[in-house]
Coordinates of C-alpha atoms in Angstrom, one line a residue:
X1 CA 200.8 163.3 -32.8
X2 CA 201.5 164.5 -29.2
X3 CA 205.3 164.4 -28.9
X4 CA 206.0 165.4 -32.5
X5 CA 203.4 168.3 -32.5
X6 CA 204.9 169.8 -29.3
X7 CA 208.5 169.7 -30.6
X8 CA 209.7 173.0 -31.9
X9 CA 212.5 173.2 -34.4
X10 CA 214.2 176.4 -33.1
X11 CA 217.8 175.9 -34.4
X12 CA 217.3 177.7 -37.7
X13 CA 215.7 180.7 -36.1
X14 CA 218.4 180.8 -33.4
X15 CA 221.1 180.7 -36.1
X16 CA 219.5 183.6 -38.0
X17 CA 219.2 185.6 -34.9
X18 CA 222.9 185.1 -34.1
X19 CA 223.9 186.2 -37.6
X20 CA 221.8 189.3 -37.2
X21 CA 223.4 190.1 -33.9
X22 CA 226.8 189.7 -35.5
X23 CA 225.9 192.0 -38.4
X24 CA 224.9 189.2 -40.7
X25 CA 228.3 187.6 -40.9
X26 CA 228.3 183.9 -42.1
X27 CA 231.1 182.1 -40.6
X28 CA 231.9 178.4 -41.4
X29 CA 230.9 177.5 -37.9
X30 CA 227.5 179.2 -38.3
X31 CA 227.0 177.4 -41.6
X32 CA 227.9 174.0 -40.0
X33 CA 225.6 174.8 -37.1
X34 CA 222.7 175.8 -39.4
X35 CA 223.0 172.6 -41.5
X36 CA 223.3 170.4 -38.4
X37 CA 220.2 171.9 -36.8
X38 CA 218.2 171.7 -40.0
X39 CA 219.1 168.0 -40.3
X40 CA 218.2 167.3 -36.7
X41 CA 215.0 169.3 -37.0
X42 CA 214.0 167.5 -40.2
X43 CA 214.6 164.2 -38.5
X44 CA 212.4 165.1 -35.6
X45 CA 209.6 166.2 -38.0
X46 CA 210.0 163.1 -40.1
X47 CA 209.8 160.9 -37.0
X48 CA 206.6 162.7 -36.0
X49 CA 205.1 162.1 -39.5
X50 CA 206.0 158.5 -39.5
X51 CA 204.6 158.0 -35.9
X52 CA 201.3 159.7 -36.7
X53 CA 199.6 156.7 -38.5
X54 CA 200.6 154.4 -35.7
X55 CA 199.0 156.7 -33.1
X56 CA 195.9 157.0 -35.4
X57 CA 195.7 153.2 -35.5
X58 CA 195.8 153.2 -31.7
X59 CA 192.7 155.4 -31.7
X60 CA 190.5 153.0 -33.8
X61 CA 186.8 153.5 -33.7
X62 CA 185.2 150.1 -33.3
X63 CA 181.4 149.8 -33.5
X64 CA 179.0 147.0 -32.8
X65 CA 176.8 146.5 -35.9
X66 CA 174.0 144.0 -35.7
X67 CA 171.9 142.6 -38.5
X68 CA 168.3 141.6 -38.3
X69 CA 169.1 138.2 -39.9
X70 CA 170.1 134.7 -38.8
X71 CA 173.8 134.1 -39.2
X72 CA 173.3 131.5 -41.9
X73 CA 171.0 133.7 -44.1
X74 CA 172.4 135.2 -47.3
X75 CA 171.1 138.6 -45.9
X76 CA 173.6 138.3 -43.1
X77 CA 176.2 137.6 -45.8
X78 CA 175.2 140.8 -47.5
X79 CA 175.6 142.6 -44.2
X80 CA 179.1 141.1 -43.9
X81 CA 179.9 142.3 -47.4
X82 CA 179.1 145.9 -46.3
X83 CA 181.1 145.5 -43.2
X84 CA 184.1 144.2 -45.1
X85 CA 184.0 147.2 -47.4
X86 CA 183.9 149.6 -44.4
X87 CA 186.8 147.9 -42.7
X88 CA 188.9 147.7 -45.8
X89 CA 188.4 151.4 -46.5
X90 CA 188.7 152.4 -42.8
X91 CA 192.4 151.9 -42.8
X92 CA 192.5 150.6 -39.3
X93 CA 190.8 153.8 -37.9
X94 CA 187.2 152.6 -38.4
X95 CA 185.9 149.1 -37.9
X96 CA 182.5 147.5 -37.7
X97 CA 182.0 144.2 -35.8
X98 CA 179.1 142.3 -37.3
X99 CA 176.6 140.5 -35.0
X100 CA 173.6 138.3 -36.1
X101 CA 170.0 138.9 -35.0
X102 CA 169.6 138.3 -31.3
X103 CA 173.2 138.8 -30.3
X104 CA 172.2 142.0 -28.5
X105 CA 168.5 142.5 -29.2
X106 CA 165.9 140.8 -31.3
X107 CA 165.4 141.6 -35.0
X108 CA 162.4 143.9 -34.4
X109 CA 164.2 145.7 -31.5
X110 CA 167.3 146.6 -33.5
X111 CA 166.2 150.2 -34.5
X112 CA 165.4 151.2 -30.9
X113 CA 168.8 149.8 -29.8
X114 CA 170.7 151.8 -32.3
X115 CA 168.8 155.0 -31.6
X116 CA 169.4 154.5 -27.9
X117 CA 173.1 153.8 -28.4
X118 CA 173.0 150.2 -27.1
X119 CA 174.2 149.3 -30.7
X120 CA 176.2 151.6 -32.9
X121 CA 174.6 150.5 -36.1
X122 CA 172.5 147.8 -37.8
X123 CA 171.5 146.2 -41.1
X124 CA 167.8 145.5 -41.8
X125 CA 164.8 146.7 -43.8
X126 CA 162.5 149.7 -43.2
X127 CA 159.4 147.5 -43.3
X128 CA 160.4 146.1 -39.9
X129 CA 159.6 149.6 -38.3
X130 CA 156.1 149.7 -39.9
X131 CA 154.5 149.5 -36.4
X132 CA 155.9 152.9 -35.6
X133 CA 154.6 154.6 -38.7
X134 CA 153.3 152.8 -41.8
X135 CA 155.1 155.2 -44.1
X136 CA 158.3 153.4 -43.1
X137 CA 157.3 150.6 -45.4
X138 CA 157.2 153.1 -48.3
X139 CA 161.0 153.1 -48.0
X140 CA 161.2 149.3 -48.2
X141 CA 158.1 147.4 -49.5
X142 CA 156.4 150.2 -51.4
X143 CA 153.5 149.8 -53.9
X144 CA 154.2 148.2 -57.3
X145 CA 153.9 151.3 -59.6
X146 CA 155.7 149.4 -62.3
X147 CA 159.2 150.2 -61.1
X148 CA 162.0 148.0 -59.8
X149 CA 164.2 148.3 -56.8
X150 CA 167.1 150.0 -58.7
X151 CA 164.6 152.6 -59.9
X152 CA 163.4 153.1 -56.3
X153 CA 167.1 153.7 -55.3
X154 CA 167.2 156.3 -58.1
X155 CA 164.2 158.0 -56.5
X156 CA 165.9 157.8 -53.1
X157 CA 169.1 159.4 -54.2
X158 CA 167.9 161.8 -57.0
X159 CA 164.1 162.1 -56.7
X160 CA 163.8 163.5 -53.1
X161 CA 163.4 160.2 -51.3
X162 CA 166.3 160.7 -48.9
X163 CA 165.0 164.0 -47.7
X164 CA 161.6 162.5 -47.0
X165 CA 163.3 159.6 -45.2
X166 CA 165.1 162.0 -42.9
X167 CA 161.9 163.9 -42.3
X168 CA 160.2 160.7 -41.1
X169 CA 163.1 159.4 -39.1
X170 CA 164.5 162.5 -37.5
X171 CA 161.8 165.2 -37.6
X172 CA 158.6 163.3 -37.1
X173 CA 159.7 160.4 -34.9
X174 CA 162.7 162.1 -33.3
X175 CA 165.0 159.0 -33.7
X176 CA 168.7 159.5 -33.2
X177 CA 169.5 157.7 -36.4
X178 CA 171.2 158.3 -39.8
X179 CA 170.4 155.8 -42.5
X180 CA 171.3 154.7 -46.0
X181 CA 169.2 152.5 -48.4
X182 CA 171.2 149.8 -50.2
X183 CA 170.9 146.6 -52.1
X184 CA 168.1 146.4 -54.7
X185 CA 166.0 143.2 -54.3
X186 CA 163.9 141.6 -57.1
X187 CA 160.3 140.6 -56.8
X188 CA 159.6 138.5 -53.7
X189 CA 157.6 135.3 -54.1
X190 CA 154.0 134.9 -52.9
X191 CA 155.6 132.3 -50.7
X192 CA 155.6 128.8 -49.4
X193 CA 152.3 126.9 -48.8
X194 CA 151.2 123.5 -47.6
X195 CA 148.8 123.4 -50.6
X196 CA 148.9 125.0 -54.1
X197 CA 147.3 128.4 -54.5
X198 CA 145.2 128.3 -57.7
X199 CA 143.0 131.4 -57.3
X200 CA 142.4 134.5 -55.2
X201 CA 139.7 132.6 -53.3
X202 CA 142.3 130.2 -52.0
X203 CA 143.9 133.1 -50.0
X204 CA 140.7 133.7 -48.0
X205 CA 141.1 133.0 -44.3
X206 CA 144.7 131.7 -44.8
X207 CA 147.0 132.2 -41.9
X208 CA 150.0 133.9 -43.5
X209 CA 153.2 135.6 -42.5
X210 CA 154.4 138.9 -44.1
X211 CA 155.6 142.3 -43.0
X212 CA 155.1 146.0 -43.8
X213 CA 152.4 147.3 -46.1
X214 CA 151.9 143.8 -47.4
X215 CA 150.1 143.1 -44.1
X216 CA 147.5 145.7 -45.0
X217 CA 147.3 144.4 -48.5
X218 CA 146.6 140.8 -47.6
X219 CA 144.2 141.8 -44.8
X220 CA 142.3 143.6 -47.5
X221 CA 142.2 140.3 -49.5
X222 CA 140.8 138.4 -46.5
X223 CA 144.0 136.8 -45.3
X224 CA 144.8 136.4 -41.6
X225 CA 148.2 138.0 -41.3
X226 CA 150.9 137.3 -38.8
X227 CA 154.1 139.4 -38.6
X228 CA 157.2 137.4 -37.7
X229 CA 161.0 138.0 -38.1
X230 CA 162.8 135.8 -40.5
X231 CA 164.2 133.2 -38.1
X232 CA 160.7 132.4 -36.6
X233 CA 158.9 131.6 -39.9
X234 CA 159.9 128.0 -40.7
X235 CA 159.2 126.8 -37.1
X236 CA 155.7 128.4 -37.3
X237 CA 154.9 126.6 -40.5
X238 CA 156.3 123.4 -39.2
X239 CA 154.0 123.6 -36.1
X240 CA 151.1 124.6 -38.4
X241 CA 150.6 127.9 -36.6
X242 CA 150.5 129.4 -40.1
X243 CA 149.5 128.0 -43.4
X244 CA 151.9 129.9 -45.6
X245 CA 154.6 132.6 -45.6
X246 CA 156.8 134.7 -47.7
X247 CA 160.3 135.7 -46.8
X248 CA 162.3 137.0 -49.8
X249 CA 164.3 134.9 -52.2
X250 CA 165.3 131.3 -53.2
X251 CA 168.7 131.5 -51.4
X252 CA 167.4 132.8 -48.1
X253 CA 164.4 130.4 -48.3
X254 CA 166.6 127.4 -49.0
X255 CA 169.0 128.2 -46.2
X256 CA 166.2 128.8 -43.7
X257 CA 164.6 125.4 -44.6
X258 CA 161.2 126.3 -46.1
X259 CA 161.4 123.3 -48.4
X260 CA 161.3 121.0 -45.3
X261 CA 158.0 122.3 -44.1
X262 CA 156.0 123.3 -47.2
X263 CA 155.6 121.6 -50.6
X264 CA 154.6 124.5 -52.8
X265 CA 156.7 127.5 -53.7
X266 CA 154.5 130.2 -55.4
X267 CA 156.7 132.7 -57.3
X268 CA 155.8 136.1 -58.7
X269 CA 153.7 138.6 -56.6
X270 CA 152.8 142.2 -56.3
X271 CA 152.7 142.3 -52.5
X272 CA 156.5 143.2 -52.4
X273 CA 157.4 143.8 -56.0
X274 CA 160.8 144.9 -54.7
X275 CA 162.7 145.9 -51.6
X276 CA 166.1 147.2 -50.4
X277 CA 168.1 147.1 -47.2
X278 CA 168.4 149.9 -44.7
X279 CA 171.7 150.5 -43.0
X280 CA 171.4 152.7 -39.9
X281 CA 173.8 154.2 -37.4
X282 CA 173.4 156.2 -34.1
X283 CA 173.3 159.8 -35.4
X284 CA 175.0 161.3 -32.4
X285 CA 178.0 159.0 -32.8
X286 CA 178.0 159.3 -36.5
X287 CA 178.1 163.1 -36.3
X288 CA 181.3 162.8 -34.1
X289 CA 183.2 161.0 -36.8
X290 CA 185.7 162.6 -39.1
X291 CA 184.3 163.6 -42.5
X292 CA 186.2 160.9 -44.3
X293 CA 184.8 158.2 -41.9
X294 CA 181.3 159.4 -42.6
X295 CA 182.0 159.2 -46.3
X296 CA 183.3 155.6 -45.9
X297 CA 180.0 154.5 -44.2
X298 CA 177.9 156.1 -47.0
X299 CA 180.0 155.1 -50.0
X300 CA 180.5 151.6 -48.7
X301 CA 176.7 151.3 -48.7
X302 CA 176.7 152.3 -52.4
X303 CA 179.5 149.8 -53.2
X304 CA 177.8 147.0 -51.4
X305 CA 174.5 147.8 -53.2
X306 CA 176.1 147.4 -56.6
X307 CA 177.9 144.2 -55.5
X308 CA 174.7 142.7 -54.1
X309 CA 172.8 143.4 -57.3
X310 CA 175.4 141.3 -59.1
X311 CA 175.8 138.5 -56.5
X312 CA 172.1 137.8 -56.2
X313 CA 171.8 137.2 -60.0
X314 CA 174.1 134.2 -59.6
X315 CA 172.9 132.9 -56.2
X316 CA 169.1 133.3 -56.6
X317 CA 168.9 131.7 -60.0
X318 CA 171.1 128.8 -59.0
X319 CA 169.2 128.1 -55.7
X320 CA 165.8 128.1 -57.5
X321 CA 167.1 125.4 -59.8
X322 CA 168.4 123.5 -56.8
X323 CA 165.1 123.7 -55.0
X324 CA 163.3 122.3 -58.1
X325 CA 165.9 119.5 -58.4
X326 CA 165.2 118.6 -54.8
X327 CA 161.5 118.1 -55.6
X328 CA 159.9 121.5 -54.6
X329 CA 156.8 122.2 -56.6
X330 CA 157.5 125.7 -58.0
X331 CA 154.4 127.4 -59.4
X332 CA 153.7 130.8 -60.8
X333 CA 151.1 132.8 -58.9
X334 CA 147.8 132.8 -60.8
X335 CA 146.8 136.0 -62.6
X336 CA 143.7 136.2 -60.5
X337 CA 145.8 136.6 -57.3
X338 CA 148.0 139.3 -59.0
X339 CA 144.9 141.2 -60.1
X340 CA 143.4 141.0 -56.6
X341 CA 146.6 142.3 -55.2
X342 CA 146.6 145.4 -57.5
X343 CA 143.0 146.1 -56.6
X344 CA 143.8 145.7 -52.9
X345 CA 146.7 148.1 -53.3
X346 CA 144.3 150.8 -54.6
X347 CA 142.3 150.5 -51.4
X348 CA 145.4 150.4 -49.1
X349 CA 147.0 153.5 -50.7
X350 CA 143.7 155.4 -50.6
X351 CA 143.1 154.7 -47.0
X352 CA 146.6 155.4 -45.8
X353 CA 146.9 158.5 -47.8
X354 CA 144.5 160.2 -45.3
X355 CA 147.8 160.8 -43.5
X356 CA 149.5 163.8 -45.1
X357 CA 153.0 162.5 -44.9
X358 CA 152.1 159.1 -46.3
X359 CA 150.4 160.9 -49.2
X360 CA 153.4 163.2 -49.8
X361 CA 155.7 160.2 -50.1
X362 CA 153.3 158.3 -52.4
X363 CA 152.9 161.4 -54.6
X364 CA 156.6 161.8 -54.9
X365 CA 157.1 158.1 -55.7
X366 CA 154.4 158.1 -58.3
X367 CA 155.7 161.2 -60.0
X368 CA 159.2 159.7 -60.3
X369 CA 157.9 156.3 -61.5
X370 CA 155.6 157.8 -64.1
X371 CA 158.6 159.7 -65.6
X372 CA 161.4 157.1 -65.2
X373 CA 159.5 153.9 -66.0
X374 CA 157.7 155.8 -68.8
X375 CA 161.1 156.6 -70.2
X376 CA 162.4 153.1 -70.2
X377 CA 159.2 151.6 -71.6
X378 CA 159.7 153.9 -74.6
X379 CA 163.5 153.6 -74.8
X380 CA 164.3 150.0 -74.3
X381 CA 163.7 147.2 -76.8
X382 CA 161.6 144.3 -75.6
X383 CA 163.8 141.9 -73.6
X384 CA 161.1 139.2 -73.7
X385 CA 161.2 139.3 -77.5
X386 CA 164.9 138.9 -77.5
X387 CA 165.0 136.2 -74.9
X388 CA 162.3 134.2 -76.6
X389 CA 164.2 134.5 -79.9
X390 CA 167.4 132.9 -78.5
X391 CA 166.2 130.5 -75.9
X392 CA 162.7 129.3 -76.7
X393 CA 162.5 126.5 -79.2

């Protein structure tokens, strides 16, 4: 904008001043001079207007944005979907460059790197920061009150969850972060095992990978828990360092190669009934952006959230069928395990609610779930009845 902004169109004012000095007379010469100067002035202004976008493009804000996922994982694809939306809406003035886990820091170090400014932003899950404060997992792998991930996102946006999230991240922990939750995930499987799980007793003493509050849950059930990032799980099973593990979904599990190291895929579980992604940015840098750029980062998270909820329907169902066709033994988790998980949740919630903030979040979530799930249980017709009518012989 520099040259155009500093250029002053003075000809019309000069012409008017000249007319006033001459008693307001309007000679043909004055009229021609006035028109000529207006045209010239308009041309300068138009040139400045046309040049402005080019100068804006030269001032592109480009940020390094790392995921916590291996490059081949569908989760990294979801991160790319978000980046694509930001870049498309950014109009050349705001761009994110996506990097996979480990490109700058390891998966579990991503939050610290963004807060410190070593990365500008990142894509992960809140449960990965569980070691800093266990309440982080309430914004990712929260207790199964009967709700799903989309209803959780309703709580986050309309039930007070986002204010509680900021209280934890900014006020309590003093992290230089701003974050958005995005991408509703369905129930995660109990996981992959070298032998079939037929009862709650089979979990006793099992060496098992999970993250977040599920670590407390399974410890309560007598499981020996190991916390590992996604890219390290399959090698750990292959070397028999662990007996079983969960990650998230059929597409991720298939790509990561779980079927090559374990024979049994136990689906259905209450340890992580649902989850969602966390998209974070360095707050100091975020605050320096123009308002429209901040809006792009937020609204792209909402758009990517909707798209992911549709994409996963296709990919997860197709990949589960592919795993079965490849010979994987897919089994439903026994009811005794599910009941044991719910009983363990009671203990975990009670113990951790000794922390006032943890309890405040739990109470807020339960109040939302009781009302929202209660509404839909009354309002919706039974989908199982309809499905059985049309598809069960």
